[in-house]
Structures are given as structure tokens and as C-alpha cells.
Short mmCIF file of C-alpha atoms and ligand atoms in Angstrom, two decimals:
data_model
loop_
_atom_site.label_atom_id
_atom_site.label_comp_id
_atom_site.label_asym_id
_atom_site.label_seq_id
_atom_site.Cartn_x
_atom_site.Cartn_y
_atom_site.Cartn_z
CA UNK Q 1 3.56 25.03 -8.40
CA UNK Q 2 0.11 23.87 -9.49
CA UNK Q 3 -1.21 21.35 -6.31
CA UNK Q 4 -4.32 19.85 -4.88
CA UNK Q 5 -4.72 21.17 -1.39
CA UNK Q 6 -6.68 20.00 1.47
CA UNK Q 7 -8.02 22.88 4.31
CA UNK Q 8 -10.24 20.54 6.03
CA UNK Q 9 -11.86 17.49 6.27
CA UNK Q 10 -14.21 16.47 4.55
CA UNK Q 11 -15.37 14.72 0.80
CA UNK Q 12 -13.93 14.27 -2.03
CA UNK Q 13 -15.00 18.39 -2.58
CA UNK Q 14 -12.66 19.50 -0.31
CA UNK Q 15 -9.55 19.00 -2.59
CA UNK Q 16 -8.70 22.06 -4.64
CA UNK Q 17 -6.43 22.76 -7.32
CA UNK Q 18 -4.64 26.03 -6.55
CA UNK Q 19 -1.63 28.11 -6.44
CA UNK Q 20 1.23 27.33 -4.06
CA UNK Q 21 4.80 28.90 -3.52
CA UNK Q 22 7.63 25.78 -4.47
CA UNK Q 23 9.07 23.72 -1.75
CA UNK Q 24 12.85 24.53 -0.66
CA UNK Q 25 15.32 21.22 0.08
CA UNK Q 26 16.50 21.71 3.14
CA UNK Q 27 20.47 20.25 3.94
CA UNK Q 28 20.07 15.95 3.15
CA UNK Q 29 16.40 16.82 1.13
CA UNK Q 30 15.64 16.97 -2.46
CA UNK Q 31 13.74 18.57 -4.58
CA UNK Q 32 11.48 16.71 -6.81
CA UNK Q 33 9.30 17.48 -9.85
CA UNK Q 34 6.66 14.83 -9.75
CA UNK Q 35 5.35 12.90 -12.54
CA UNK Q 36 2.72 11.04 -11.11
CA UNK Q 37 1.23 10.17 -7.91
CA UNK Q 38 -0.41 7.24 -6.83
CA UNK Q 39 -3.28 6.75 -4.46
CA UNK Q 40 -3.72 5.06 -0.99
CA UNK Q 41 -6.36 4.33 1.29
CA UNK Q 42 -4.28 6.47 3.60
CA UNK Q 43 -5.15 9.85 1.40
CA UNK Q 44 -8.89 8.71 2.06
CA UNK Q 45 -8.65 8.29 5.69
CA UNK Q 46 -6.54 11.81 5.85
CA UNK Q 47 -8.32 13.65 3.81
CA UNK Q 48 -11.58 12.15 6.18
CA UNK Q 49 -10.00 12.74 9.24
CA UNK Q 50 -9.34 9.47 10.51
CA UNK Q 51 -6.06 8.59 10.19
CA UNK Q 52 -5.23 8.94 13.24
CA UNK Q 53 -3.25 12.06 13.03
CA UNK Q 54 -4.42 15.28 11.54
CA UNK Q 55 -2.03 17.21 9.51
CA UNK Q 56 -1.32 21.03 9.48
CA UNK Q 57 -3.48 22.21 6.76
CA UNK Q 58 -3.57 23.88 4.17
CA UNK Q 59 -2.44 19.79 3.72
CA UNK Q 60 -1.01 18.73 0.44
CA UNK Q 61 -2.21 14.73 0.17
CA UNK Q 62 0.25 11.60 -2.19
CA UNK Q 63 2.51 8.88 -0.37
CA UNK Q 64 3.11 7.50 -3.55
CA UNK Q 65 5.71 9.22 -5.78
CA UNK Q 66 7.96 9.25 -9.46
CA UNK Q 67 9.16 11.85 -10.88
CA UNK Q 68 13.27 13.81 -11.73
CA UNK Q 69 15.03 15.66 -9.71
CA UNK Q 70 15.35 18.61 -9.88
CA UNK Q 71 17.52 20.33 -7.13
CA UNK Q 72 19.25 18.83 -4.44
CA UNK Q 73 19.75 20.93 -0.86
CA UNK Q 74 23.56 19.54 -0.36
CA UNK Q 75 25.62 16.88 -2.50
CA UNK Q 76 24.44 13.61 -2.56
CA UNK Q 77 27.28 11.25 -4.02
CA UNK Q 78 25.41 9.04 -6.98
CA UNK Q 79 22.66 11.41 -7.32
CA UNK Q 80 22.27 14.40 -9.54
CA UNK Q 81 19.70 16.87 -11.24
CA UNK Q 82 17.33 15.23 -14.38
CA UNK Q 83 17.59 11.99 -12.79
CA UNK Q 84 14.42 10.06 -12.68
CA UNK Q 85 13.93 8.60 -9.34
CA UNK Q 86 10.54 7.07 -7.47
CA UNK Q 87 10.41 7.89 -3.73
CA UNK Q 88 10.47 6.08 -0.32
CA UNK Q 89 7.07 6.77 1.50
CA UNK Q 90 8.38 6.42 4.47
CA UNK Q 91 11.03 9.22 6.79
CA UNK Q 92 13.01 8.60 10.56
CA UNK Q 93 15.04 10.34 12.42
CA UNK Q 94 18.61 7.97 10.94
CA UNK Q 95 19.59 8.37 14.30
CA UNK Q 96 17.40 5.69 17.42
CA UNK Q 97 18.20 2.81 18.13
CA UNK Q 98 14.55 1.25 15.90
CA UNK Q 99 16.00 3.46 12.35
CA UNK Q 100 20.11 1.64 13.50
CA UNK Q 101 18.44 -1.97 13.53
CA UNK Q 102 16.73 -1.30 10.09
CA UNK Q 103 13.49 -0.85 11.83
CA UNK Q 104 12.78 2.96 10.19
CA UNK Q 105 8.98 2.43 10.46
CA UNK Q 106 9.15 2.14 13.96
CA UNK Q 107 11.30 5.09 14.82
CA UNK Q 108 9.19 7.51 16.61
CA UNK Q 109 9.63 10.05 14.53
CA UNK Q 110 8.75 8.02 11.56
CA UNK Q 111 6.17 10.26 9.11
CA UNK Q 112 4.57 9.41 5.85
CA UNK Q 113 5.06 11.98 2.70
CA UNK Q 114 1.26 13.22 2.33
CA UNK Q 115 0.42 12.50 5.47
CA UNK Q 116 1.96 14.27 8.85
CA UNK Q 117 4.26 15.77 5.63
CA UNK Q 118 2.97 17.80 2.02
CA UNK Q 119 2.74 14.83 -0.40
CA UNK Q 120 2.92 14.54 -4.22
CA UNK Q 121 -0.33 16.26 -5.12
CA UNK Q 122 1.99 19.00 -6.45
CA UNK Q 123 4.08 19.62 -9.37
CA UNK Q 124 6.99 19.65 -6.34
CA UNK Q 125 7.57 18.14 -3.04
CA UNK Q 126 10.95 17.81 -1.15
CA UNK Q 127 11.57 15.04 0.91
CA UNK Q 128 14.89 13.58 2.04
CA UNK Q 129 17.82 12.50 0.09
CA UNK Q 130 17.53 8.80 1.64
CA UNK Q 131 14.03 8.31 0.12
CA UNK Q 132 15.35 8.31 -3.44
CA UNK Q 133 15.52 5.67 -5.28
CA UNK Q 134 16.33 5.86 -9.09
CA UNK Q 135 14.06 4.56 -11.26
CA UNK Q 136 15.24 2.91 -14.66
CA UNK Q 137 14.34 4.35 -17.36
CA UNK Q 138 12.33 1.01 -18.97
CA UNK Q 139 9.69 1.98 -16.58
CA UNK Q 140 7.02 5.26 -16.91
CA UNK Q 141 6.58 7.13 -13.47
CA UNK Q 142 2.57 5.98 -13.74
CA UNK Q 143 3.71 2.77 -13.20
CA UNK Q 144 6.50 3.62 -10.44
CA UNK Q 145 4.67 5.87 -8.61
CA UNK Q 146 1.91 2.57 -8.08
CA UNK Q 147 4.72 0.65 -6.78
CA UNK Q 148 6.05 2.07 -3.27
CA UNK Q 149 3.04 1.41 -0.34
CA UNK Q 150 1.05 -1.17 -1.02
CA UNK Q 151 4.03 -3.66 -2.16
CA UNK Q 152 6.18 -2.52 0.90
CA UNK Q 153 3.54 -3.60 2.77
CA UNK Q 154 2.06 -6.32 1.35
CA UNK Q 155 6.03 -7.61 1.50
CA UNK Q 156 5.99 -6.71 4.91
CA UNK Q 157 2.90 -8.97 6.07
CA UNK Q 158 4.18 -11.79 4.25
CA UNK Q 159 7.94 -12.36 4.04
CA UNK Q 160 9.04 -10.48 7.55
CA UNK Q 161 5.93 -10.73 9.61
CA UNK Q 162 4.07 -13.87 8.36
CA UNK Q 163 7.34 -15.40 6.87
CA UNK Q 164 5.69 -17.31 4.09
CA UNK Q 165 6.74 -21.00 2.98
CA UNK Q 166 6.90 -22.63 0.13
CA UNK Q 167 4.49 -24.41 -1.04
CA UNK Q 168 1.91 -22.95 2.20
CA UNK Q 169 -1.80 -21.89 1.12
CA UNK Q 170 -2.40 -17.84 1.60
CA UNK Q 171 -5.46 -16.69 1.61
CA UNK Q 172 -6.00 -12.48 0.33
CA UNK Q 173 -9.01 -10.93 0.65
CA UNK Q 174 -9.52 -8.17 -2.38
CA UNK Q 175 -7.09 -8.69 -5.32
CA UNK Q 176 -8.21 -5.50 -6.82
CA UNK Q 177 -7.19 -3.29 -3.62
CA UNK Q 178 -3.22 -1.84 -4.03
CA UNK Q 179 -2.13 -4.32 -1.36
CA UNK Q 180 -4.17 -7.18 -2.27
CA UNK Q 181 -2.66 -7.35 -5.87
CA UNK Q 182 0.79 -7.17 -4.16
CA UNK Q 183 0.08 -9.63 -1.98
CA UNK Q 184 -1.24 -12.04 -5.13
CA UNK Q 185 2.54 -11.97 -6.22
CA UNK Q 186 4.66 -11.59 -3.43
CA UNK Q 187 2.89 -14.91 -1.98
CA UNK Q 188 3.12 -16.68 -5.33
CA UNK Q 189 7.46 -15.64 -5.87
CA UNK Q 190 7.50 -17.02 -2.36
CA UNK Q 191 6.50 -20.13 -4.16
CA UNK Q 192 3.05 -20.14 -2.50
CA UNK Q 193 -0.67 -21.61 -3.44
CA UNK Q 194 -2.31 -18.08 -3.71
CA UNK Q 195 -6.28 -17.91 -3.10
CA UNK Q 196 -7.33 -14.21 -4.06
CA UNK Q 197 -11.35 -13.16 -3.12
CA UNK Q 198 -13.39 -10.47 -4.97
CA UNK Q 199 -15.55 -9.13 -5.51
CA UNK Q 200 -16.94 -9.44 -9.09
CA UNK Q 201 -15.96 -12.10 -11.71
CA UNK Q 202 -13.98 -9.44 -13.94
CA UNK Q 203 -12.33 -8.78 -10.09
CA UNK Q 204 -11.63 -12.12 -10.27
CA UNK Q 205 -10.37 -12.83 -13.84
CA UNK Q 206 -7.80 -10.39 -12.54
CA UNK Q 207 -6.47 -11.87 -9.99
CA UNK Q 208 -6.22 -15.27 -12.13
CA UNK Q 209 -3.91 -13.21 -14.34
CA UNK Q 210 -2.02 -11.78 -11.68
CA UNK Q 211 -0.80 -15.52 -10.36
CA UNK Q 212 -3.90 -16.77 -7.49
CA UNK Q 213 -4.09 -20.39 -8.01
CA UNK Q 214 -7.76 -19.89 -6.58
CA UNK Q 215 -10.10 -17.41 -6.90
CA UNK Q 216 -13.36 -17.11 -4.39
CA UNK Q 217 -16.12 -14.21 -5.26
CA UNK Q 218 -16.81 -12.66 -1.10
CA UNK Q 219 -19.74 -11.14 -2.32
CA UNK Q 220 -21.84 -14.12 -3.25
CA UNK Q 221 -20.24 -17.08 -1.34
CA UNK Q 222 -18.91 -19.51 2.02
CA UNK Q 223 -15.33 -17.38 1.78
CA UNK Q 224 -14.80 -19.24 5.15
CA UNK Q 225 -16.21 -23.04 3.14
CA UNK Q 226 -14.66 -22.80 0.07
CA UNK Q 227 -11.19 -21.75 1.71
CA UNK Q 228 -11.47 -24.81 3.98
CA UNK Q 229 -13.07 -27.20 0.31
CA UNK Q 230 -9.99 -25.79 -1.54
CA UNK Q 231 -7.48 -26.94 1.26
CA UNK Q 232 -8.94 -30.31 2.34
CA UNK Q 233 -10.37 -28.79 5.50
CA UNK Q 234 -6.64 -27.57 6.87
CA UNK Q 235 -7.52 -23.95 6.13
CA UNK Q 236 -5.10 -21.06 5.42
CA UNK Q 237 -1.49 -21.14 6.95
CA UNK Q 238 -1.41 -16.94 6.34
CA UNK Q 239 -4.23 -14.84 6.07
CA UNK Q 240 -3.25 -11.21 4.37
CA UNK Q 241 -6.83 -9.11 6.59
CA UNK Q 242 -6.64 -5.49 5.05
CA UNK Q 243 -10.33 -4.98 4.86
CA UNK Q 244 -11.09 -5.42 8.67
CA UNK Q 245 -15.05 -5.79 10.44
CA UNK Q 246 -16.68 -6.78 7.38
CA UNK Q 247 -14.15 -9.33 7.00
CA UNK Q 248 -12.00 -10.40 10.21
CA UNK Q 249 -13.84 -13.26 11.73
CA UNK Q 250 -14.49 -15.41 8.57
CA UNK Q 251 -10.49 -14.33 8.79
CA UNK Q 252 -10.11 -15.87 11.59
CA UNK Q 253 -12.76 -19.23 10.80
CA UNK Q 254 -10.15 -19.45 8.33
CA UNK Q 255 -7.12 -19.68 9.46
CA UNK Q 256 -5.42 -23.54 9.55
CA UNK Q 257 -3.81 -24.81 12.85
CA UNK Q 258 -1.03 -22.41 13.53
CA UNK Q 259 -2.05 -19.96 11.00
CA UNK Q 260 -0.64 -16.39 11.15
CA UNK Q 261 -3.13 -13.70 10.10
CA UNK Q 262 -1.21 -10.40 9.38
CA UNK Q 263 -3.27 -7.16 8.74
CA UNK Q 264 -2.68 -3.70 7.79
CA UNK Q 265 -5.81 -0.99 7.99
CA UNK Q 266 -9.22 -2.47 8.84
CA UNK Q 267 -10.94 0.12 5.80
CA UNK Q 268 -14.99 -1.12 6.56
CA UNK Q 269 -14.59 -0.62 10.23
CA UNK Q 270 -12.19 -0.94 13.28
CA UNK Q 271 -14.24 -3.47 15.08
CA UNK Q 272 -13.38 -7.17 14.52
CA UNK Q 273 -15.18 -11.01 16.71
CA UNK Q 274 -12.26 -12.91 17.31
CA UNK Q 275 -13.86 -15.89 19.85
CA UNK Q 276 -10.74 -16.79 21.81
CA UNK Q 277 -10.81 -20.50 21.62
CA UNK Q 278 -10.21 -20.42 18.03
CA UNK Q 279 -7.11 -18.06 19.15
CA UNK Q 280 -5.60 -20.85 21.62
CA UNK Q 281 -6.95 -24.15 20.43
CA UNK Q 282 -5.68 -23.85 17.10
CA UNK Q 283 -2.70 -21.81 18.65
CA UNK Q 284 -3.08 -19.08 15.54
CA UNK Q 285 -0.81 -15.52 16.01
CA UNK Q 286 -2.73 -12.59 15.31
CA UNK Q 287 0.18 -10.43 13.96
CA UNK Q 288 -0.32 -5.89 12.99
CA UNK Q 289 1.80 -4.51 10.46
CA UNK Q 290 2.66 -0.83 9.87
CA UNK Q 291 4.02 0.36 6.51
CA UNK Q 292 7.61 -1.26 6.42
CA UNK Q 293 10.97 -0.03 6.21
CA UNK Q 294 12.88 0.85 3.35
CA UNK Q 295 15.42 -2.27 3.35
CA UNK Q 296 12.10 -4.28 2.61
CA UNK Q 297 11.46 -1.46 -0.11
CA UNK Q 298 14.75 -2.16 -1.61
CA UNK Q 299 13.98 -5.70 -1.08
CA UNK Q 300 10.83 -5.55 -3.27
CA UNK Q 301 11.92 -3.30 -5.27
CA UNK Q 302 15.36 -5.16 -6.75
CA UNK Q 303 12.42 -8.05 -7.66
CA UNK Q 304 9.88 -4.80 -9.46
CA UNK Q 305 12.61 -3.46 -11.18
CA UNK Q 306 13.53 -7.39 -12.66
CA UNK Q 307 9.31 -7.71 -13.62
CA UNK Q 308 8.94 -10.46 -11.54
CA UNK Q 309 6.67 -7.90 -9.80
CA UNK Q 310 4.48 -5.90 -11.67
CA UNK Q 311 1.93 -2.93 -10.57
CA UNK Q 312 -1.51 -2.80 -11.87
CA UNK Q 313 -2.94 0.77 -13.33
CA UNK Q 314 -6.39 1.07 -13.49
CA UNK Q 315 -6.79 4.62 -14.40
CA UNK Q 316 -4.40 7.32 -14.81
CA UNK Q 317 -6.34 11.04 -14.23
CA UNK Q 318 -4.63 14.21 -14.41
CA UNK Q 319 -3.74 16.36 -11.23
CA UNK Q 320 -7.02 18.89 -11.28
CA UNK Q 321 -9.46 15.83 -11.49
CA UNK Q 322 -8.12 14.68 -7.92
CA UNK Q 323 -11.19 14.79 -6.69
CA UNK Q 324 -12.79 12.20 -9.21
CA UNK Q 325 -9.49 9.76 -8.52
CA UNK Q 326 -10.97 9.87 -5.01
CA UNK Q 327 -14.45 9.14 -5.70
CA UNK Q 328 -13.21 6.20 -8.22
CA UNK Q 329 -11.15 5.03 -5.63
CA UNK Q 330 -14.11 5.11 -2.29
CA UNK Q 331 -16.54 3.75 -5.36
CA UNK Q 332 -14.11 0.29 -4.98
CA UNK Q 333 -15.05 -0.80 -8.21
CA UNK Q 334 -11.71 -0.74 -10.13
CA UNK Q 335 -8.75 -3.48 -9.84
CA UNK Q 336 -5.17 -1.63 -9.16
CA UNK Q 337 -4.12 1.65 -9.08
CA UNK Q 338 -5.22 4.87 -9.42
CA UNK Q 339 -2.11 7.62 -10.58
CA UNK Q 340 -2.40 11.61 -10.35
CA UNK Q 341 -0.77 12.60 -13.74
CA UNK Q 342 1.07 15.84 -13.25
CA UNK Q 343 2.60 17.79 -16.08
ZN1 ZN M 1 14.61 7.10 14.45
#
């Protein structure tokens, strides 16, 4: 099969299209014919060697996969070859106390497709049958591939960790990013008032289209002052933080008393300045999160299949242009997801 393979860490040019052997499904695994695979920042970190752990080279990136079941390693009720599917990106042991409590993303054996194990920048991928989510025929492979990782992440941030409530003010940084566009929509579904930031007027317009009530240009405006003004000096009840160093301090200063900040990443750098007097005097909660459970993904998927959450696909490129896709991602000029199409 064809795959975009990396043999070392480095820039986009380390992605090489080449022929590799088809993977073979073991018992309780499935072989999936990949039709679409969406990019995530995790791919860029992994390519650069900054994801916190190195894969075994040669390695195939790609966490978010949609396609067709091609073969089953062993029969599984309800699954058969030819079926259209999207894949849950996380795998776990299924036996430990975390897995049995439904906290599979805290399993010590938790792995992410395309991070520690081969992913979807290929014509075929193998994964556990438990990761298969049947895809209704009304959904394209591209829009399905754009869904799992960022909606799972944003769902856990807002619903499970921050426990967002009706009428709360939620600040979402970088609404044009995958997590941003997911968070704007999920916060609206839960009845929050969403204040979204973006770096261009076009992106602000798209954020409004997705449901943001108010928008702030984070390149030209004073975000902290604007949040205070928009909330009658109260501040945001919840801040969705995934930018890191460039926004962290402003995120803290934007919080209301008893406000909750949830972070899932640090795209601009790992260090954030926190004035501890704000933390205690305003009784803030700072929370970290990583991916999400399969159950959380299924909850979010129910709303996706009901068309109450939708993915935004910025561009669809052939697998052979994986390198260019990474360049687009790193330039940050896009709104929504970049998807590789695998013929
Ligand atoms: Zn486990």
C-alpha cells in the first residue's frame, strides 16, 4: 500500500510517500481501508519529535480516520467488511481499573493512532475492533475524519472537566483551530454564551457563523479588557485554553471569580505565567486534560450524527501532498480541519 512515512523527526520534508507492506489484523482487530485522515497539531508535534514520546521509525502519522472495513481479524457482532466507519483514536488495555471505570484515556497502556502506533496517512490501517464507530451514509469520509480528536478533546474540556452550565460565559481562544471550532459549538449546545477569539476578520466571521455570540481579534484587541467589558466586569466562567505561552497569562486574567480554566495543549510554548494571588483570591480552578474516553466520543458523536455539531473542513488534499498539508497547518492561516484523501 501507499503511505506517507517518516523515518526521522524534522520539518515537513521528512514526510515521504512510499510503498509499505499492508498491515494484518490480529484477533479482535480490524483492517480499515482509509478514505480520509484529518491532520491534528499532534501530527506536527510528533513529526518534530516534541510529542513527549518518540514512535518507532519508520512511522505513519494520522490520528483521525474514516474509511471502510476491509477485513476482521476475528468475527465481531455488528461489524462486517464493506461497512463505512470512523475510528476512535485512542486504544487502551480494556482490563485495568481506569478502563473499567470508563476512564480509558488514563489507562497506562493508552495509545493514540498515529502517535505511538501506525496511523492513517496510508491506504490501510489496523486498529482494535472496539475503536470502530459505524458511519451513517449521509456523512462524507472527509467530514467524519475531521471529527473525532478535536471534538473528543473539546467535549471533555467543556462537559466533563469544566462542567459548563446554561448561561455561563465561555472564552474560546483561536476559534479557527480544530479544538476552537469544536469548543464554540459544544459550548453553544450546552447553552453557554460564547466569546471567541481569532486573528483575522475572516476567521472572526466564521466563528460567528459557528455560533459565537461575541468575537475578539486577539491580534489587535486587548482580550482581557474586552472579556471584562462583554461580561459586565465579571470575567469568563470558563476559559478554553490550548494556545499556551502566548495566551496563558491573559487566560488567567480573563477568568471570573470561581472561574475554571481547562487546557489541552501549548502550541506556542510550554511556560505560562500565573500570579498566584489571582489563583487563591478569585478561587480559580486550573485543569489539564488529555484526549478523552471512548464514552465521551460516543456522546459527542450522537450530536454530530444529529447534525447539531458539525465539522469545518478547510482543505482536502491527496495523500501524496501530506507535506504541503503540514505546511498549511503550521502557517495557521486556515479555519477548521485539513484532511488527506486516500485513493
Ligand atoms: Zn486500561
